[in-house]
Structure formats: structure tokens, C-alpha cells
CSV table of C-alpha atoms and ligand atoms in Angstrom, one decimal:
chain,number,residue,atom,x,y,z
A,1,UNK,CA,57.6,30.3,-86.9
A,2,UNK,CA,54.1,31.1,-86.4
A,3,UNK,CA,52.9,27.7,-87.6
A,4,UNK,CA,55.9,26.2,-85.3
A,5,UNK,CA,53.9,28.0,-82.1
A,6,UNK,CA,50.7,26.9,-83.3
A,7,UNK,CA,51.6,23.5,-83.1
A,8,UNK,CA,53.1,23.7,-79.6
A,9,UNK,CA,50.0,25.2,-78.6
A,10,UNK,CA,47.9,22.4,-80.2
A,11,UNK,CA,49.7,19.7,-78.8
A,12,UNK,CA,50.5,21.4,-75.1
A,13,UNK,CA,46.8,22.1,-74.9
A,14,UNK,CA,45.9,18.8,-75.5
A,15,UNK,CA,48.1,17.0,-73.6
A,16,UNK,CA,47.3,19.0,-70.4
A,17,UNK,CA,43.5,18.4,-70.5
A,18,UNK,CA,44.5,14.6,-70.6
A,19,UNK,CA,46.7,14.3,-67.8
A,20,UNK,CA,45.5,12.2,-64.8
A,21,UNK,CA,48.2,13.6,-62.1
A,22,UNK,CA,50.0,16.4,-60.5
A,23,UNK,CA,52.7,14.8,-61.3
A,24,UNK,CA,52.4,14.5,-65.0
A,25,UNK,CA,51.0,18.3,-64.8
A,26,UNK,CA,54.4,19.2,-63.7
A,27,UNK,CA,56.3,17.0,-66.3
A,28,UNK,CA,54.3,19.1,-68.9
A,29,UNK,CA,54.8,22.5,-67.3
A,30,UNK,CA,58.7,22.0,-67.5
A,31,UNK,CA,58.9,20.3,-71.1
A,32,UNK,CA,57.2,23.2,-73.0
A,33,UNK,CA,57.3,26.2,-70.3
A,34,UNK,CA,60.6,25.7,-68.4
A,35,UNK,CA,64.0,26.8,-69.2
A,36,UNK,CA,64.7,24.2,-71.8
A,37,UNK,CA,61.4,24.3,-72.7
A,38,UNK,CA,59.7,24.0,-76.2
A,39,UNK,CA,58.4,27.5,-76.3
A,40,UNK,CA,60.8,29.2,-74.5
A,41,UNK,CA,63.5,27.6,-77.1
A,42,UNK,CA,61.3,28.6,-79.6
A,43,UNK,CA,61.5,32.1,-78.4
A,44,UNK,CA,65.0,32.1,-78.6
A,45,UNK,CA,64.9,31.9,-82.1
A,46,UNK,CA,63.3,35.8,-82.2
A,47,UNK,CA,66.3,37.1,-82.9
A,48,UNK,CA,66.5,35.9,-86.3
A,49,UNK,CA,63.4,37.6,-87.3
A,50,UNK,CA,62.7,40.5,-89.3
A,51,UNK,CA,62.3,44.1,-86.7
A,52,UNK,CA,59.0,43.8,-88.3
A,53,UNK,CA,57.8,40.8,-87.6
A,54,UNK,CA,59.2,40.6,-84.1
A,55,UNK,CA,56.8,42.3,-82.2
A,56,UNK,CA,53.6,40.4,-83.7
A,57,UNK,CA,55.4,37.1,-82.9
A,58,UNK,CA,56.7,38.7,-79.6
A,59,UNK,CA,52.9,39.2,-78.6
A,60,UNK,CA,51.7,35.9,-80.1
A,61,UNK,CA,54.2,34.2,-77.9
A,62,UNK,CA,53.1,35.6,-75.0
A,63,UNK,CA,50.0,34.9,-75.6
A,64,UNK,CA,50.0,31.4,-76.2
A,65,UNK,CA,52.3,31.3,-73.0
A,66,UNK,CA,49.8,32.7,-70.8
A,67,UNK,CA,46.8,29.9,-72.3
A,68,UNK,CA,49.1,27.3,-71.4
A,69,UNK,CA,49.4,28.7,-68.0
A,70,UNK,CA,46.1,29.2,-67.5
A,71,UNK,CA,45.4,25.5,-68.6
A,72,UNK,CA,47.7,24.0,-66.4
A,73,UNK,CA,46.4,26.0,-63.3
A,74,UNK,CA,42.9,25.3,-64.1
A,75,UNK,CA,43.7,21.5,-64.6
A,76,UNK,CA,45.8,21.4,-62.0
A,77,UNK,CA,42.5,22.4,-60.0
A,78,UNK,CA,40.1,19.9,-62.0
A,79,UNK,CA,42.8,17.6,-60.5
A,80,UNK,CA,42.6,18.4,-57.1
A,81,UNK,CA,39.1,18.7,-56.6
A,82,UNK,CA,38.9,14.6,-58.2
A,83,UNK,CA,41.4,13.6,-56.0
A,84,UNK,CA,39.1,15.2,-52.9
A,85,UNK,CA,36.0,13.4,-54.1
A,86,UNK,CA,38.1,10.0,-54.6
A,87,UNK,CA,39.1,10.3,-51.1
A,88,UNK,CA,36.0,11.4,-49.5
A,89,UNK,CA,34.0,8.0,-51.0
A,90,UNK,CA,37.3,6.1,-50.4
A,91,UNK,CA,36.8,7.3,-46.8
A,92,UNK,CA,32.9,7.4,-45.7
A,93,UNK,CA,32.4,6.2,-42.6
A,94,UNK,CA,29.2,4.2,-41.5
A,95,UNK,CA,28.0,6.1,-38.1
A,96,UNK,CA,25.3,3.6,-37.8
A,97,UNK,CA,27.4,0.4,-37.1
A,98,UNK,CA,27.7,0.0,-32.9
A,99,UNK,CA,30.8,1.0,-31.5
A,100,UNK,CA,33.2,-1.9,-30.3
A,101,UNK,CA,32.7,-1.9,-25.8
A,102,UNK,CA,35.7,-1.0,-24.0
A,103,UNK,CA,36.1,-2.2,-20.6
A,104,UNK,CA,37.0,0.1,-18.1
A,105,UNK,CA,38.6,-1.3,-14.7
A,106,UNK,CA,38.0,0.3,-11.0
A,107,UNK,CA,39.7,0.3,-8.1
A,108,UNK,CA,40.8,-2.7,-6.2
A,109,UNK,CA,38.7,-2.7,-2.8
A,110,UNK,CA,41.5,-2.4,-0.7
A,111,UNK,CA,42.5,0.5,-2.1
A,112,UNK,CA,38.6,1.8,-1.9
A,113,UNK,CA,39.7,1.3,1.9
A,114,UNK,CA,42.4,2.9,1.8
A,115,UNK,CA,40.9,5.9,0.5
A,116,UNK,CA,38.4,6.4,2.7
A,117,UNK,CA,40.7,5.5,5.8
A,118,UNK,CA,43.6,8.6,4.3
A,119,UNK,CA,39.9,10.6,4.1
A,120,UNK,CA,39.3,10.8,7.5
A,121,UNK,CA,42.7,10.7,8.8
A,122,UNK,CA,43.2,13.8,6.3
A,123,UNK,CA,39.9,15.2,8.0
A,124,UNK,CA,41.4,15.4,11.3
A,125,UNK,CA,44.5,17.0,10.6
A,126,UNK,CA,47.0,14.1,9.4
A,127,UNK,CA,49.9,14.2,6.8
A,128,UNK,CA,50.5,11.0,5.1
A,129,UNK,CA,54.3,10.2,4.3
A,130,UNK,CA,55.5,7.3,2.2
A,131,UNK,CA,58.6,5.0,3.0
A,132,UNK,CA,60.5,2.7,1.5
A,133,UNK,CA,60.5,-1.1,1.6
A,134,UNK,CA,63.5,-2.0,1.1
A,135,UNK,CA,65.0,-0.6,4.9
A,136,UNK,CA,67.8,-0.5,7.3
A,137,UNK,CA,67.1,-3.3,10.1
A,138,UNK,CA,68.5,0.0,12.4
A,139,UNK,CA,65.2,1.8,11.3
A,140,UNK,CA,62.8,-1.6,11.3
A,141,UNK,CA,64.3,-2.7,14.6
A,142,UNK,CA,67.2,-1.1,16.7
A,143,UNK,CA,65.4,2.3,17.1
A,144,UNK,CA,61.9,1.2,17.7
A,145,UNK,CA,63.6,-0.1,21.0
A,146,UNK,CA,63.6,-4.0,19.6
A,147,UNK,CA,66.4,-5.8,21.5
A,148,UNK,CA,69.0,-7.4,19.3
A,149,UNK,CA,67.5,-11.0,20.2
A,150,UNK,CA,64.1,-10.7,19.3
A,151,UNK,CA,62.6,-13.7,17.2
A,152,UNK,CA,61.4,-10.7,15.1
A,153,UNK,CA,65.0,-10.3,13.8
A,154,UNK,CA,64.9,-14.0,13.2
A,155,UNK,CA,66.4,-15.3,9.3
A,156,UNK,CA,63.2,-17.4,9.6
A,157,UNK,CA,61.2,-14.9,10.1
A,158,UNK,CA,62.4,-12.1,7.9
A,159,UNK,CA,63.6,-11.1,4.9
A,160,UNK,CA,67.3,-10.2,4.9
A,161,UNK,CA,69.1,-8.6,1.5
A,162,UNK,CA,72.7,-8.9,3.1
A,163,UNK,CA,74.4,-11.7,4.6
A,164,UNK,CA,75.0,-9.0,7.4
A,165,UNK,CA,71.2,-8.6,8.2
A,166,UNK,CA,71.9,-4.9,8.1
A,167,UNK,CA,69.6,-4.7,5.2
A,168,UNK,CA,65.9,-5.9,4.8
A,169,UNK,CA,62.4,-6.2,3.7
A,170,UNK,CA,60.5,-4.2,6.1
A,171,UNK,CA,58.3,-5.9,8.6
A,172,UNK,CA,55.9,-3.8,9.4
A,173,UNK,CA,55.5,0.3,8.8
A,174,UNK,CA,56.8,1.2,11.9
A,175,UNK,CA,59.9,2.3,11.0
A,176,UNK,CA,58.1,4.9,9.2
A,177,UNK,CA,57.7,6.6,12.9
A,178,UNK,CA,61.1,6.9,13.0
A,179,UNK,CA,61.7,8.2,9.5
A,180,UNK,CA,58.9,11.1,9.7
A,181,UNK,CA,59.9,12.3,12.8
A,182,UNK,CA,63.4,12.7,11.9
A,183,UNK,CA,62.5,14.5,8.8
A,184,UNK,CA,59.4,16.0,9.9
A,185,UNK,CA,60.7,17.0,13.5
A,186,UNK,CA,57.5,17.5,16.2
A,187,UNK,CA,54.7,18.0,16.9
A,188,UNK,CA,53.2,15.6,14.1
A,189,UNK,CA,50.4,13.7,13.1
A,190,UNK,CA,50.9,11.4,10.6
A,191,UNK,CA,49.7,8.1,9.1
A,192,UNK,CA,52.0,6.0,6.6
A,193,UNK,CA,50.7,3.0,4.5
A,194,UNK,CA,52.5,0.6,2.5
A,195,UNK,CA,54.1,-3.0,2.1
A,196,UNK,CA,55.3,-5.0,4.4
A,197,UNK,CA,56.8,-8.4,4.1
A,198,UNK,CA,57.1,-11.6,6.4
A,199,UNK,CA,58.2,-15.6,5.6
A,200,UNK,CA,54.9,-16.9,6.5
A,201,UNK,CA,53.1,-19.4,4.3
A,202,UNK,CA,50.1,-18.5,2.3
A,203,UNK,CA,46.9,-19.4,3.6
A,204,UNK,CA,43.7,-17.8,4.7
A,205,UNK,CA,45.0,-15.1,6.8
A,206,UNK,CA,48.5,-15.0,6.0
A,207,UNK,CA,50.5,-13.6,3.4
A,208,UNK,CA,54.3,-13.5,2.8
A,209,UNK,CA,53.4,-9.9,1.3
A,210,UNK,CA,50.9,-7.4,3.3
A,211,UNK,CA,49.8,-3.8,3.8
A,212,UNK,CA,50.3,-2.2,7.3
A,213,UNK,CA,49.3,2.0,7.6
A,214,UNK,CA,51.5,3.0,10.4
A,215,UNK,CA,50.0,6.3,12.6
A,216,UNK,CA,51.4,8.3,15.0
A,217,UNK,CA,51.0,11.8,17.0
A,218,UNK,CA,53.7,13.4,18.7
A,219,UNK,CA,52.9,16.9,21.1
A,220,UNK,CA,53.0,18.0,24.2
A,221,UNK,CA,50.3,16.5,26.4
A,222,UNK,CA,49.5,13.7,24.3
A,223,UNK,CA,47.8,11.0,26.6
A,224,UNK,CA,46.5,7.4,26.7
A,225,UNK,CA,43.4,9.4,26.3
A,226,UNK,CA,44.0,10.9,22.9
A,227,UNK,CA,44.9,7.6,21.8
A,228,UNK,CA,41.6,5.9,22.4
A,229,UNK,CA,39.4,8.8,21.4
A,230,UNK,CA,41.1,9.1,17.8
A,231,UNK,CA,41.3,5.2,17.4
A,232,UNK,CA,37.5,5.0,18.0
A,233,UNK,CA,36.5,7.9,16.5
A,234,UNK,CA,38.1,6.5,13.5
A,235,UNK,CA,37.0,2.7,13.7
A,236,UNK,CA,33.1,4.3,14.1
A,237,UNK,CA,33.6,6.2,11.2
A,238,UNK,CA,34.5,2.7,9.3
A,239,UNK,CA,32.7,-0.1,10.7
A,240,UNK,CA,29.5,2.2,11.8
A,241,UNK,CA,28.8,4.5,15.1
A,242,UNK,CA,27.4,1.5,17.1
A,243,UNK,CA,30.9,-0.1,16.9
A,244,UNK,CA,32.0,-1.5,20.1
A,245,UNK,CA,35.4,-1.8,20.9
A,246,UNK,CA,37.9,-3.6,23.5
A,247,UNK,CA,41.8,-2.1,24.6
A,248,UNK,CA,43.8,-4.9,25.5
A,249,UNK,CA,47.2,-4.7,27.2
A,250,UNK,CA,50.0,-5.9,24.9
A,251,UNK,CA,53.4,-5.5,24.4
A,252,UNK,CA,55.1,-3.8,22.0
A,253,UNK,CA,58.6,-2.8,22.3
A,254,UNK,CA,58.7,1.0,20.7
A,255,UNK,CA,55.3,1.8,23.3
A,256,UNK,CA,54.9,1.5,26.6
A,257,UNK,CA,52.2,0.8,27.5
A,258,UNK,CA,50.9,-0.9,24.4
A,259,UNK,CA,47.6,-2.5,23.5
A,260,UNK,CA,45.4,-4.5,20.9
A,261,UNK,CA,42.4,-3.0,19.9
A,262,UNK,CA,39.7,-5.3,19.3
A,263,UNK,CA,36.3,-4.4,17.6
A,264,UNK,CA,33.0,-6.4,18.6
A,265,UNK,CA,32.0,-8.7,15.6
A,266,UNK,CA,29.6,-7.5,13.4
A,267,UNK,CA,28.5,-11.1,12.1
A,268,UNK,CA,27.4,-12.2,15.6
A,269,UNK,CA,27.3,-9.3,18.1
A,270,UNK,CA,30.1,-10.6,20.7
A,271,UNK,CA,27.8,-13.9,21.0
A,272,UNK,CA,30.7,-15.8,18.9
A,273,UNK,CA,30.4,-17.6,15.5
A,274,UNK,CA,33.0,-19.2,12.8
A,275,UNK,CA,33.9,-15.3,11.6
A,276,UNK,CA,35.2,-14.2,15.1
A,277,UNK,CA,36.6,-17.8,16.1
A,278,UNK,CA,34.0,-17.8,18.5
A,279,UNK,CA,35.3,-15.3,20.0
A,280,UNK,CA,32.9,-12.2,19.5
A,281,UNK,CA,35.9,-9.9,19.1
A,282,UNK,CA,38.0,-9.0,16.2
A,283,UNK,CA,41.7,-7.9,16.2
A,284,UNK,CA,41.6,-4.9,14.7
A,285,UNK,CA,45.1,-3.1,15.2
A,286,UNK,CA,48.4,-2.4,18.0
A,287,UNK,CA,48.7,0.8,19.5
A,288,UNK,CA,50.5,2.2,22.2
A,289,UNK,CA,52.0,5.4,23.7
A,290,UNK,CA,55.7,5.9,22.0
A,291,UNK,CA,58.3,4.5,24.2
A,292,UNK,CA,60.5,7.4,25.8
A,293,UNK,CA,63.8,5.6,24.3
A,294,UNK,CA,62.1,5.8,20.9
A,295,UNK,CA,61.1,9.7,21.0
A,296,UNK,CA,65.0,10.0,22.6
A,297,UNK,CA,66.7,8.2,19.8
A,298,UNK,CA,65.1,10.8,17.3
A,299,UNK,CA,66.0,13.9,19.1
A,300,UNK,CA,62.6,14.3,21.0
A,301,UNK,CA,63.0,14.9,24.5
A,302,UNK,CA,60.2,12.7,26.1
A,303,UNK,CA,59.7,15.2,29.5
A,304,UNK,CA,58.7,17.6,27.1
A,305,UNK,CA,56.5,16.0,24.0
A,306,UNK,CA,54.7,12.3,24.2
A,307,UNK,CA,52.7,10.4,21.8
A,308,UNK,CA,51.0,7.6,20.4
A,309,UNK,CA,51.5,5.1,17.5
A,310,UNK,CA,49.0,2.6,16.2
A,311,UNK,CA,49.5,0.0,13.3
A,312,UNK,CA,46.8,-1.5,11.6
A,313,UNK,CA,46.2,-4.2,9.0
A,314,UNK,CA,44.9,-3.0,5.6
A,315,UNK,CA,43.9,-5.9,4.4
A,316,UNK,CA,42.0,-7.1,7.3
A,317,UNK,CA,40.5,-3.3,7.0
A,318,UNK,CA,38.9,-4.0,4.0
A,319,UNK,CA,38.0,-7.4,4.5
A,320,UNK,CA,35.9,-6.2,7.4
A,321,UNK,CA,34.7,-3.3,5.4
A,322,UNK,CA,33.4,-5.3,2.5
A,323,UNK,CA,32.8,-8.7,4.1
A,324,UNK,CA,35.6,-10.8,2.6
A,325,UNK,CA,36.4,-14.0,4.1
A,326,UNK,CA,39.4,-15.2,2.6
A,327,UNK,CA,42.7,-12.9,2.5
A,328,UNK,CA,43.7,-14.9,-0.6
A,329,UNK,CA,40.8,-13.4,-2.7
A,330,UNK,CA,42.3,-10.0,-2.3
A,331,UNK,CA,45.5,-10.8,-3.8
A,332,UNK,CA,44.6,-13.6,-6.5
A,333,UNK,CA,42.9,-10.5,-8.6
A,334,UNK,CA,40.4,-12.6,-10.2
A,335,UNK,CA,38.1,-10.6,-12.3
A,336,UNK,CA,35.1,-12.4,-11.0
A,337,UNK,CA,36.3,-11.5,-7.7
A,338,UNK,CA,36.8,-7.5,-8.3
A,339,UNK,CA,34.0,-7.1,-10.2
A,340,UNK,CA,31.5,-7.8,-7.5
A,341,UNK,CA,33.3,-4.4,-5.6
B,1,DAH,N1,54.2,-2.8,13.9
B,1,DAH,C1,53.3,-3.7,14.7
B,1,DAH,C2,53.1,-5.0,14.0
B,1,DAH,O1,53.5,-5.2,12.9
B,1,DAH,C3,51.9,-3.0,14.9
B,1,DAH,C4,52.0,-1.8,15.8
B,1,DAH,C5,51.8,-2.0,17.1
B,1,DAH,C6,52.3,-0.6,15.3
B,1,DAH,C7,51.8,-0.9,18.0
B,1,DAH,C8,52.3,0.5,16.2
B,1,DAH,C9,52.1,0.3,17.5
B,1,DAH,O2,52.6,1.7,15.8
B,1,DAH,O3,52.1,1.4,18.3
B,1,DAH,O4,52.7,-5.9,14.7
């Protein structure tokens, strides 16, 4: 028996310092130290020994069972430690070789506009509320006081999502007066941008898609005044503190009276030239104070509280901001274009 243990030591011995794997460690764990195990069936065989020579093999036994366990752990860690190193050349990165570019976008200019123009409405006191574009032709037309034949409410004109006309593409942000003040109640100040959409043809001022940021202030003792001070206040704060400006009368039918605002040109001064039409003034927005029907229509009694609404163009905003000639170039997103902003 004691030769029999010599040679499972031998041979277990040898075979663990040649494995190449945990894997094949394990294999040899189980086939001499695990239930069914050389050894251990070897030790099952004690019983047939003399009592005297029991306890010497007894000891030898565990003896040789401990070197194999102590070979196994210590190749198991020769093991690891190669697989480490294999890993760690298979894996050396070159920190000298220049990184790949990425290219990182910015902000469309009109929405550089935009920004500054919710700045310094947010400065003086505004909220800004978002609608939606698809709207009720109640809320883009019947209560901003349009009559039910206005070319406005023309198929030709707009777009209509039911054969009934009850539902549409909105307009213009206008309805967004209507909207805020029945959810926000008065007094408020608000501003609302967003899409707005119209069957005109593309060309270099037209769109059949096109931002609108609606505004309006509702209070008691709001005046014609307070409309012109906030609307130049905010048109020197964008096109410069020189800015001259021009109300017109208009008509609008949700204010009364109503108005165009019309900002000197900056190309030529007001002397005209090909960017003004020869004009020397640029439309820059509607306004008016809100129509007495409209405040009545949302619960607002208009002896008490008044107002004023204003509409401008967004794009037009930001092609006057950053001198853009063609409306097309702001929707075409051509790289060349953006890149210059
Ligand atoms: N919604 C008008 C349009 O699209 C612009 C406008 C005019 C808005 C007067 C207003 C306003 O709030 O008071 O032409």
C-alpha cells in the first residue's frame, strides 16, 4: 500500500506542474482528491490493514494529501499570474497614437435667437408656456374674435386635419393667448414660441413651415403705453440701443387697436436699398391691445383688466440678428451654412 501511495504521489505531482489550465487543474483535483478519487479510494482500503500499520499509513496518507493540495493551490496561482501577464501584453495600449477628432455640433442660429430673445423676456418678468400645433380652429380663430369668413380660415390658405375644418395646423401662436390665460387666469405676462404652418410656396421669404413667439400682458392699467415701452425696450436690447422704430396702424381682429412695428434698416439707415425694398423700414412684428371680446371669451372682464399681445417672426428675428438674406438658408441646414454661426 505504501508503494501504491507513492506512485499516486509521483504521478499527481507530475501531472499538476504540467497542466496549462484551470480547467485541467480542476480535472486533476477531482480524479485523485475527490470522492471517487485515486487517494481517497485508496484510503478506503485502511480497513484491511493491520491496527499496527494503520496509523503510519493513516499519517502518510494525509500527508501526501496535503502536498497535492498545496501543489494544486500553488499551480493554480503560477496559472493565474500567466494568464495576467498574457493579457496585459495582449492588451497594451499605444498612448502616443493621436486620438480620432469627434465633431461636436452647436446650436442652430435661430435658436441662438431664441435664447437670447426668452433671456430678456425672462429678465423682465415673463413666463414662457408651450402649445400645441396641432389646434382647435375654435382656439386659432373663433375666440381670437376672427369672423367665420375670414380668407384666414380659407382651405387655400390653411391646413385643415378634418373634413369639418374643426381641426388644424396652427397659423400663427396666437391661440396660445387664449390657452395661457385660461389656464394661467390674470394678471400675466407671457411669451409662447413655436411652429406655425401656412400653404404658401417656398421661396425667399416664405415658408409653408415657420416660427411665431406669441406675447402677451394682461393687468389692470395696462395701456398702449406699456405696449410700446416693452416692445422697444426689447427690440434695442436685440438690434442695438440706437434702434429706431415706427408703430403703424393695422388691423388685427383679437386687438383693437392693432399695429405693425417696423424697425429702421440697419443696412441703409431709412435711406432705402435692395435689403429694406427700398423702403428704409423693416416689418418687424403685430401688436395690439387685446380686444375686449377676446379677454371676455376667457373669463376676463375687460372694465377691470386690459392688455396687450404682440406676435413676432422668429425667423425674420434671427435673420436680422445675424444678417441672413435668404429664409431658405435657415431651413436647408447645410453644414457650410451653420458652421459660419
Ligand atoms: N398672429 C399674427 C399673425 O400671424 C401676429 C400678431 C399680431 C400677433 C398682433 C399678436 C398681435 O399677438 O397682437 O400675423
Amino acid at each position: 500500500m505504501k508503494e501504491q501511495l507513492e506512485v499516486i504521489q509521483k504521478r499527481a505531482l507530475a501531472a499538476i506542474t504540467a497542466t496549462e489550465s484551470a480547467a485541467e487543474l480542476e480535472g486533476l483535483r477531482v480524479r485523485y482528491l475527490g470522492k471517487k478519487g485515486e487517494l481517497t479510494a485508496l484510503l478506503k482500503q485502511m480497513g484491511k490493514l493491520s491496527p499496527e500499520e494503520r496509523p503510519m499509513m493513516g499519517q502518510l496518507a494525509n500527508q501526501v494529501r496535503a502536498e497535492l493540495e498545496a501543489a494544486l493551490e500553488s499551480q493554480s496561482a503560477a496559472l493565474d499570474a500567466k494568464a495576467m501577464d498574457e493579457k496585459l501584453a495582449a492588451e497594451t495600449v499605444d498612448v502616443t497614437i493621436p486620438g480620432k477628432k469627434v465633431a461636436l455640433g452647436h446650436k442652430h442660429p435661430m435658436y441662438t435667437a431664441l435664447d437670447e430673445f426668452k433671456e430678456i423676456f425672462l429678465n423682465m418678468g415673463f413666463e414662457i408656456f408651450d402649445g400645441p400645433e396641432v389646434e382647435q380652429a375654435d382656439y386659432n380663430f373663433t375666440k381670437l374674435n376672427t369672423p367665420d369668413d375670414h380668407p384666414a380660415r380659407e382651405w387655400t390658405d390653411t391646413f385643415y386635419l378634418t373634413e369639418d375644418s374643426r381641426i388644424l395646423l396652427r397659423t400663427q401662436t396666437s391661440p396660445m393667448q387664449i390657452r395661457a390665460m385660461e389656464e394661467h387666469g390674470v394678471p400675466i405676462r407671457m411669451i409662447s414660441p413655436g411652429r406655425v404652418y401656412r400653404k404658401d410656396e417656398v421661396d425667399a421669404t416664405h415658408s409653408p413651415m415657420f416660427h411665431q413667439i406669441e406675447g402677451l400682458v394682461v393687468d389692470k392699467g395696462i395701456t398702449m403705453a406699456d405696449l410700446k415701452g416693452t416692445l422697444n425696450a426689447v427690440i434695442r436690447e436685440i438690434y442695438g440701443p440706437e434702434t429706431k422704430t415706427r408703430f403703424r396702424p393695422h388691423h388685427f381682429p383679437f386687438t383693437e387697436p392693432s399695429c405693425e412695428v417696423d424697425i429702421q434698416c440697419h443696412k441703409c439707415g431709412g435711406k432705402g436699398c435692395p435689403t429694406c425694398k427700398g423702403e428704409g423700414w423693416i416689418e418687424a412684428l403685430g401688436a395690439g391691445m387685446v380686444h375686449p371680446k377676446v379677454l371676455r371669451g376667457c373669463g376676463v372682464d375687460p372694465d377691470v383688466y386690459s392688455g396687450f399681445a404682440f406676435g413676432f417672426g422668429l425667423e425674420r428675428l434671427a435673420m436680422g440678428r445675424f444678417k441672413i438674406s435668404d429664409l431658405r438658408l435657415i431651413f436647408e441646414n447645410d453644414i457650410r451654412f451653420l458652421e459660419q454661426f
